[in-house]
Amino acid sequence: MLTFLGLDSFDQLYASIPDAVALRRDLQLPKALSEFEVIDVMADYAAMNHPSNRDLVCFAGGGSYDHDIASVTSSIGSRSEFVTAYTPYQPEVAQGVLQGLFEFQSMVSRISGLGISNASLYDGASALVEAINLGCVKTKRSRVVISGGINPNWREVAETFAKGPGHEIEIAPIGPDGATIWPTNLDGVALFVVGYPNFLGFVEDLEAVRGLASSAGALMVVAYDPIAISLLRSPGSYGADIAIAEGQPLGIPLSFGGPYLGLFSVSNELVRFLPGRLVGETLDMNGKRAYVTTLRAREQDIRREKASSNVCTNQTLMAIWAAIQLTWLGKSGFLDVGRSCLSSRVYLERRLVSEGLTTIETRLPSFREFPVRLKKRASTVIDEMHPLGFLAGVALEGSLAIDNFEGDLLIALTEKRTRTEIDRYVGALVEVIR
């Protein structure tokens, strides 16, 4: 290699690396381990985890939720036909995966209320990034107004992405009532992004946001909780142009670092701007129903310079899991999950009030998540609740701080939380606070 490059030594090869960052010594690595020794080491690391399904009762949310996953979901989703890195570009050998993705797209479109959904993106944050890219390309504008009620981690990803193409990210603050305070100057806005419910769990007025977007000639992006749509109107019914979501609640385990699942839907008018893979239904040469990837000219591996997005893969396996989970639940089961989340949230709020642990007053309704202002900081409460067997919630501190709610505890409920667990949780909170 050095000869081919016309160099005499590795020092010449690495000469461009600044001395300030170059490592001029040997790597200090431990001795090599055998396979069984590595397994023992990794098992010790794994034992340090405290899974919500074993050690801790989970009341944390903030974008990832402790939902039940049907046995059929993990069983079918773990079949070797699905657990593969193969990209289904050859329909003649991939009809099973392609049909699964087609059904996934159809279900996501029914939930979002929009006509077209892709075959998934990496996660909710990447879906936000792609929505921003689509909106700026479509409107030929660069100003993006994002509600402060969008997941702070998502916003951080969006702000990092925006540095490349030069998009102007503007964060609209959250008021004391939990609602977004939108700017009055709407000049040059490409899109508005609103949470539904927002990161605090509050359901904002989407009709008002639709009015803002229409008056500004901008697109409306709704970042929704898919489980909430079991009880709430769909984003499409409010006139959303783009709907994005984190699909983890749809049958995907809680995992630090994922893999998770990005949901992305658009109105029919925006199909040519849609990022990522799209599966369509057609007829084969024998007149039988068949599934293929379609509108491929949008993808970067076909026309990189004119592609609608640089994303070139997705979360096929997680999409299959979500499709299986939704199929298993059915319409009535999906509704039951939403009702259970809502009733548990109402019960917990009432228990907190009865014990004198006051929840934050707001005029906005909530679905399954809400912030609580306690006599101690949230991070302290979480630490002290851990030995009592609870993952108490998410601390709205540091990078997760929200205007007017800094230091509060964000609590989430799912269908897995029983009345007994909620009563125990409230009792532990009283013990910790008092």
Coordinates of C-alpha atoms in Angstrom, one line a residue:
M1 CA 0.0 0.0 0.0
L2 CA 2.8 2.4 0.9
T3 CA 4.5 1.7 -2.4
F4 CA 1.3 2.3 -4.3
L5 CA 0.8 5.6 -2.5
G6 CA 4.4 6.7 -3.1
L7 CA 5.2 6.8 0.6
D8 CA 8.2 5.4 2.6
S9 CA 6.6 4.8 6.0
F10 CA 3.4 4.8 8.1
D11 CA 4.6 8.1 9.7
Q12 CA 4.3 9.7 6.3
L13 CA 0.8 8.2 5.9
Y14 CA -0.4 9.7 9.1
A15 CA 1.5 13.0 8.8
S16 CA -1.7 15.0 8.3
I17 CA -3.0 14.0 11.8
P18 CA -2.3 16.9 14.3
D19 CA 0.0 16.0 17.1
A20 CA -2.6 17.2 19.6
V21 CA -4.8 14.2 18.7
A22 CA -2.3 11.7 17.5
L23 CA -1.5 8.7 19.8
R24 CA 2.3 8.2 20.0
R25 CA 2.3 5.1 22.2
D26 CA 1.1 1.6 22.0
L27 CA -2.5 0.9 22.8
Q28 CA -2.9 -0.2 26.4
L29 CA -5.2 -3.2 25.8
P30 CA -5.8 -6.1 28.2
K31 CA -4.7 -9.5 27.3
A32 CA -6.8 -11.5 24.8
L33 CA -9.6 -13.6 26.3
S34 CA -11.0 -17.0 25.2
E35 CA -14.6 -17.2 24.1
F36 CA -16.0 -18.5 27.4
E37 CA -14.0 -15.8 29.3
V38 CA -15.6 -13.1 27.1
I39 CA -19.0 -14.6 27.7
D40 CA -18.4 -14.4 31.5
V41 CA -17.3 -10.8 31.3
M42 CA -20.3 -9.8 29.2
A43 CA -22.6 -11.7 31.5
D44 CA -21.2 -9.7 34.4
Y45 CA -21.9 -6.4 32.5
A46 CA -25.5 -7.6 31.7
A47 CA -26.2 -8.4 35.3
M48 CA -25.7 -4.7 36.1
N49 CA -28.9 -3.9 34.3
H50 CA -32.2 -3.6 36.1
P51 CA -34.8 -4.5 33.5
S52 CA -38.3 -3.1 34.0
N53 CA -39.8 -6.5 33.5
R54 CA -37.8 -8.1 36.3
D55 CA -36.3 -5.7 38.9
L56 CA -38.1 -2.3 38.6
V57 CA -41.7 -1.3 38.1
C58 CA -41.5 1.3 35.3
F59 CA -43.2 4.6 35.5
A60 CA -40.8 6.3 33.1
G61 CA -41.6 7.4 29.6
G62 CA -40.3 10.4 27.7
G63 CA -40.5 8.7 24.3
S64 CA -39.9 5.0 25.3
Y65 CA -42.7 3.1 27.1
D66 CA -43.0 -0.2 28.9
H67 CA -45.8 -1.8 26.9
D68 CA -46.8 -5.4 26.8
I69 CA -45.3 -7.4 23.8
A70 CA -47.4 -10.4 22.7
S71 CA -45.6 -13.7 22.6
V72 CA -46.7 -14.1 19.0
T73 CA -44.9 -10.9 18.1
S74 CA -41.5 -12.0 19.3
S75 CA -42.0 -15.6 18.1
I76 CA -43.0 -14.7 14.5
G77 CA -40.7 -11.7 14.4
S78 CA -37.7 -13.8 15.3
R79 CA -38.1 -16.2 12.4
S80 CA -35.0 -16.4 10.3
E81 CA -36.9 -15.3 7.2
F82 CA -37.3 -11.9 8.9
V83 CA -34.1 -11.7 10.9
T84 CA -31.8 -10.9 7.9
A85 CA -29.8 -8.0 6.6
Y86 CA -31.0 -8.8 3.1
T87 CA -32.6 -5.8 1.3
P88 CA -35.8 -6.9 -0.5
Y89 CA -34.9 -5.4 -3.9
Q90 CA -35.5 -8.8 -5.6
P91 CA -39.3 -9.3 -5.2
E92 CA -39.2 -12.8 -6.6
V93 CA -37.4 -14.0 -3.5
A94 CA -38.7 -11.5 -0.9
Q95 CA -42.5 -11.6 -1.1
G96 CA -42.9 -12.5 2.6
V97 CA -40.9 -9.5 3.8
L98 CA -42.4 -7.2 1.2
Q99 CA -46.0 -8.1 2.1
G100 CA -45.1 -7.6 5.8
L101 CA -43.8 -4.1 5.1
F102 CA -46.8 -3.3 2.9
E103 CA -49.2 -4.3 5.7
F104 CA -47.0 -2.2 8.1
Q105 CA -47.3 0.8 5.8
S106 CA -51.1 0.3 5.6
M107 CA -51.5 0.2 9.3
V108 CA -49.3 3.3 9.9
S109 CA -51.4 5.2 7.3
R110 CA -54.6 4.2 9.1
I111 CA -53.2 5.4 12.4
S112 CA -51.7 8.7 11.1
G113 CA -54.7 9.5 8.9
L114 CA -52.4 10.2 5.9
G115 CA -52.4 8.5 2.6
I116 CA -48.8 7.4 2.2
S117 CA -46.4 5.8 4.8
N118 CA -42.9 4.6 4.1
A119 CA -41.4 1.2 5.2
S120 CA -39.9 2.9 8.3
L121 CA -36.9 5.1 9.3
Y122 CA -34.4 4.5 12.1
D123 CA -36.3 6.2 15.0
G124 CA -38.4 9.2 15.9
A125 CA -35.5 11.5 15.8
S126 CA -34.4 10.5 12.3
A127 CA -38.1 10.9 11.2
L128 CA -38.0 14.5 12.5
V129 CA -34.8 15.2 10.5
E130 CA -36.3 13.8 7.4
A131 CA -39.5 15.8 7.9
I132 CA -37.4 19.0 8.2
N133 CA -35.5 18.1 5.0
L134 CA -38.7 17.4 3.1
G135 CA -40.3 20.6 4.3
C136 CA -37.4 22.8 3.4
V137 CA -37.0 21.2 -0.1
K138 CA -40.7 21.4 -0.8
T139 CA -41.2 25.0 0.3
K140 CA -37.7 26.2 -0.8
R141 CA -37.4 27.9 2.6
S142 CA -35.0 27.3 5.5
R143 CA -36.8 28.5 8.7
V144 CA -38.1 25.7 10.8
V145 CA -40.2 26.3 13.9
I146 CA -40.2 23.4 16.4
S147 CA -42.3 23.3 19.5
G148 CA -40.4 23.2 22.7
G149 CA -42.7 20.3 23.5
I150 CA -40.9 18.1 21.1
N151 CA -38.6 15.5 22.7
P152 CA -35.4 17.4 23.6
N153 CA -33.3 14.5 22.3
W154 CA -35.0 14.7 18.9
R155 CA -34.5 18.5 18.8
E156 CA -30.8 18.1 19.5
V157 CA -30.5 15.6 16.6
A158 CA -32.4 18.1 14.3
E159 CA -30.2 21.0 15.3
T160 CA -27.1 18.9 14.5
F161 CA -28.4 17.9 11.1
A162 CA -29.5 21.5 10.3
K163 CA -25.9 22.7 10.4
G164 CA -25.1 20.9 7.1
P165 CA -27.8 22.3 4.8
G166 CA -28.1 25.5 6.7
H167 CA -31.6 25.2 8.0
E168 CA -32.6 27.7 10.7
I169 CA -34.0 25.9 13.7
E170 CA -36.2 28.0 16.0
I171 CA -37.5 26.5 19.2
A172 CA -40.9 27.9 20.3
P173 CA -41.0 27.9 24.1
I174 CA -43.5 26.1 26.3
G175 CA -45.7 28.3 28.5
P176 CA -46.7 27.6 32.2
D177 CA -49.8 25.8 31.0
G178 CA -47.8 23.3 28.9
A179 CA -48.8 24.7 25.5
T180 CA -46.4 26.0 22.8
I181 CA -46.0 29.8 22.5
W182 CA -45.7 30.1 18.7
P183 CA -44.0 33.1 17.2
T184 CA -46.0 36.0 15.7
N185 CA -43.6 36.7 12.9
L186 CA -44.2 33.9 10.4
D187 CA -42.1 35.2 7.5
G188 CA -40.2 32.5 5.7
V189 CA -41.3 29.5 7.8
A190 CA -41.0 26.2 6.0
L191 CA -42.7 24.1 8.6
F192 CA -44.2 24.0 12.1
V193 CA -43.5 20.9 14.2
V194 CA -45.8 20.1 17.1
G195 CA -46.1 17.2 19.5
Y196 CA -49.3 15.2 19.9
P197 CA -49.3 14.7 22.8
N198 CA -46.2 16.8 23.5
F199 CA -43.2 15.7 25.5
L200 CA -44.9 16.6 28.7
G201 CA -47.9 14.5 27.8
F202 CA -50.3 17.4 27.1
V203 CA -52.5 17.4 24.0
E204 CA -52.1 20.8 22.2
D205 CA -54.6 22.5 19.9
L206 CA -53.7 21.2 16.4
E207 CA -56.4 23.2 14.7
A208 CA -54.6 26.4 15.8
V209 CA -51.3 25.1 14.5
R210 CA -53.0 24.2 11.2
G211 CA -54.2 27.8 11.0
L212 CA -50.7 29.1 11.6
A213 CA -49.2 26.8 8.9
S214 CA -51.9 27.8 6.4
S215 CA -51.4 31.5 7.0
A216 CA -47.6 31.2 6.6
G217 CA -47.8 28.9 3.5
A218 CA -45.9 26.4 5.5
L219 CA -46.2 22.6 6.2
M220 CA -47.6 21.2 9.4
V221 CA -45.6 18.3 11.0
V222 CA -47.2 16.4 13.8
A223 CA -45.0 14.2 16.0
Y224 CA -47.6 11.8 17.5
D225 CA -47.7 9.0 20.0
P226 CA -49.2 6.0 18.0
I227 CA -50.9 4.6 21.1
A228 CA -52.6 7.9 21.8
I229 CA -54.3 7.7 18.4
S230 CA -56.4 4.8 19.8
L231 CA -58.4 7.5 21.6
L232 CA -57.4 10.8 19.8
R233 CA -58.2 12.1 16.3
S234 CA -55.5 11.3 13.8
P235 CA -53.0 13.9 12.7
G236 CA -54.4 13.7 9.2
S237 CA -57.8 14.7 10.4
Y238 CA -56.4 18.0 11.5
G239 CA -54.8 18.6 8.1
A240 CA -51.2 17.6 8.9
D241 CA -49.0 17.4 5.9
I242 CA -46.5 15.1 7.6
A243 CA -46.9 12.8 10.6
I244 CA -43.9 11.3 12.4
A245 CA -43.6 9.0 15.4
E246 CA -41.4 6.7 17.4
G247 CA -42.8 3.3 16.8
Q248 CA -41.3 1.6 19.9
P249 CA -44.6 1.4 21.8
L250 CA -45.9 -1.0 19.0
G251 CA -44.3 -4.2 20.2
I252 CA -40.6 -3.2 20.5
P253 CA -38.7 -3.8 23.7
L254 CA -37.2 -1.0 25.8
S255 CA -33.5 -1.0 24.9
F256 CA -30.8 1.6 25.7
G257 CA -29.7 2.7 22.2
G258 CA -32.4 0.8 20.3
P259 CA -33.1 -0.6 17.8
Y260 CA -36.3 1.5 17.6
L261 CA -38.6 2.4 14.8
G262 CA -39.3 5.7 12.9
L263 CA -42.8 6.1 11.5
F264 CA -43.2 8.6 8.6
S265 CA -46.4 9.5 6.7
V266 CA -47.3 12.2 4.2
S267 CA -50.2 13.5 2.3
N268 CA -50.6 12.1 -1.2
E269 CA -49.3 15.4 -2.7
L270 CA -45.9 14.8 -1.1
V271 CA -45.3 11.3 -2.2
R272 CA -42.5 12.3 -4.6
F273 CA -40.7 13.9 -1.7
L274 CA -41.1 10.9 0.6
P275 CA -37.8 9.6 2.1
G276 CA -36.9 6.0 2.4
R277 CA -38.2 2.8 1.0
L278 CA -41.8 2.4 -0.2
V279 CA -43.5 -1.0 -0.9
G280 CA -46.3 -1.2 -3.4
E281 CA -48.8 -3.8 -4.5
T282 CA -49.0 -4.9 -8.2
L283 CA -49.7 -8.0 -10.4
D284 CA -47.0 -10.3 -11.6
M285 CA -46.7 -11.8 -15.1
N286 CA -49.2 -14.4 -14.2
G287 CA -51.8 -11.9 -12.9
K288 CA -51.2 -12.8 -9.2
R289 CA -50.9 -10.2 -6.5
A290 CA -47.3 -9.3 -5.8
Y291 CA -45.3 -6.7 -3.7
V292 CA -42.4 -4.6 -4.9
T293 CA -40.4 -1.6 -3.8
T294 CA -41.8 1.3 -5.9
L295 CA -41.0 4.9 -6.8
R296 CA -37.4 3.9 -6.6
A297 CA -36.2 7.0 -8.4
R298 CA -36.6 9.0 -5.1
E299 CA -33.8 6.9 -3.5
Q300 CA -30.2 7.9 -3.3
D301 CA -28.8 4.6 -4.7
I302 CA -30.7 5.4 -7.9
R303 CA -30.2 9.2 -8.4
R304 CA -28.0 10.4 -5.6
E305 CA -27.9 14.1 -6.7
K306 CA -31.7 14.3 -7.1
A307 CA -32.8 11.9 -4.3
S308 CA -35.4 13.0 -1.9
S309 CA -33.2 11.9 1.0
N310 CA -29.8 10.4 1.7
V311 CA -31.3 7.7 3.9
C312 CA -30.7 4.4 2.3
T313 CA -31.9 1.8 4.7
N314 CA -34.5 1.4 7.4
Q315 CA -35.7 -0.7 10.3
T316 CA -37.4 -3.6 8.4
L317 CA -37.3 -6.1 11.3
M318 CA -38.7 -3.6 13.8
A319 CA -41.4 -2.7 11.3
I320 CA -42.3 -6.4 10.9
W321 CA -42.5 -6.6 14.7
A322 CA -44.9 -3.6 14.8
A323 CA -47.0 -5.1 12.1
I324 CA -47.4 -8.4 14.0
Q325 CA -48.2 -6.6 17.3
L326 CA -50.8 -4.4 15.6
T327 CA -52.3 -7.4 13.8
W328 CA -52.5 -9.3 17.1
L329 CA -54.1 -6.4 18.9
G330 CA -56.7 -5.6 16.2
K331 CA -58.9 -2.5 16.4
S332 CA -60.5 -3.5 19.7
G333 CA -57.3 -4.5 21.3
F334 CA -55.6 -1.3 20.2
L335 CA -58.5 0.7 21.7
D336 CA -58.2 -1.3 25.0
V337 CA -54.6 -0.5 25.3
G338 CA -55.3 3.2 25.0
R339 CA -58.2 3.1 27.4
S340 CA -56.1 1.3 30.0
C341 CA -53.3 3.9 29.7
L342 CA -55.8 6.7 30.2
S343 CA -57.6 5.1 33.1
S344 CA -54.3 4.4 34.9
R345 CA -53.2 7.9 34.4
V346 CA -56.4 9.3 35.9
Y347 CA -56.2 6.9 38.8
L348 CA -52.6 7.8 39.6
E349 CA -53.4 11.6 39.4
R350 CA -56.2 11.1 41.9
R351 CA -54.0 9.1 44.3
L352 CA -51.3 11.8 44.1
V353 CA -53.8 14.5 44.9
S354 CA -55.3 12.4 47.8
E355 CA -51.9 12.1 49.4
G356 CA -51.1 15.8 49.0
L357 CA -48.6 15.3 46.2
T358 CA -49.9 18.0 43.8
T359 CA -49.7 17.6 40.1
I360 CA -49.1 20.6 37.9
E361 CA -52.2 22.6 37.0
T362 CA -52.8 23.0 33.3
R363 CA -55.8 23.7 31.1
L364 CA -54.6 21.0 28.6
P365 CA -55.7 17.4 28.7
S366 CA -53.2 14.6 28.8
F367 CA -53.3 11.0 27.7
R368 CA -50.9 8.7 29.6
E369 CA -48.1 11.0 30.7
F370 CA -47.8 14.1 32.9
P371 CA -45.3 16.1 35.0
V372 CA -45.4 16.4 38.7
R373 CA -43.8 19.1 40.9
L374 CA -42.5 17.6 44.1
K375 CA -40.8 19.0 47.2
K376 CA -37.5 17.4 46.0
R377 CA -35.9 17.5 42.6
A378 CA -36.9 14.8 40.2
S379 CA -33.4 13.3 40.0
T380 CA -33.2 12.9 43.7
V381 CA -36.6 11.2 43.8
I382 CA -35.6 8.8 41.1
D383 CA -32.4 7.8 42.9
E384 CA -34.3 7.3 46.2
M385 CA -37.1 5.3 44.5
H386 CA -34.7 2.9 42.9
P387 CA -34.0 0.8 46.0
L388 CA -37.7 0.6 46.6
G389 CA -38.2 -1.2 43.3
F390 CA -39.4 1.6 41.0
L391 CA -38.2 3.5 38.0
A392 CA -40.0 6.6 39.1
G393 CA -40.0 8.6 35.9
V394 CA -38.0 10.9 33.8
A395 CA -36.2 14.0 35.4
L396 CA -36.9 17.2 33.4
E397 CA -33.4 18.4 34.1
G398 CA -30.2 19.1 32.2
S399 CA -30.6 18.3 28.5
L400 CA -34.3 17.2 29.1
A401 CA -35.3 20.4 30.9
I402 CA -38.5 22.0 29.5
D403 CA -39.5 25.7 29.9
N404 CA -41.5 26.3 33.1
F405 CA -41.1 22.6 34.1
E406 CA -37.4 22.3 34.9
G407 CA -36.8 20.0 37.8
D408 CA -40.2 18.3 37.6
L409 CA -40.8 14.5 37.4
L410 CA -42.4 13.2 34.2
I411 CA -44.5 10.1 34.9
A412 CA -45.9 7.7 32.3
L413 CA -48.5 4.9 32.5
T414 CA -49.1 1.9 30.2
E415 CA -51.5 -1.0 30.2
K416 CA -49.0 -3.0 32.2
R417 CA -49.3 -0.9 35.3
T418 CA -51.9 -2.4 37.8
R419 CA -53.8 -0.6 40.5
T420 CA -51.7 -2.5 43.1
E421 CA -48.5 -1.2 41.5
I422 CA -49.8 2.3 41.3
D423 CA -50.8 2.2 45.0
R424 CA -47.4 0.9 45.9
Y425 CA -45.7 3.6 43.8
V426 CA -47.7 6.4 45.5
G427 CA -46.8 4.9 48.9
A428 CA -43.1 4.9 48.0
L429 CA -43.3 8.4 46.7
V430 CA -44.9 9.6 50.0
E431 CA -42.1 7.8 51.9
V432 CA -39.4 9.5 49.8
I433 CA -40.9 13.0 49.8
R434 CA -41.9 13.2 53.5

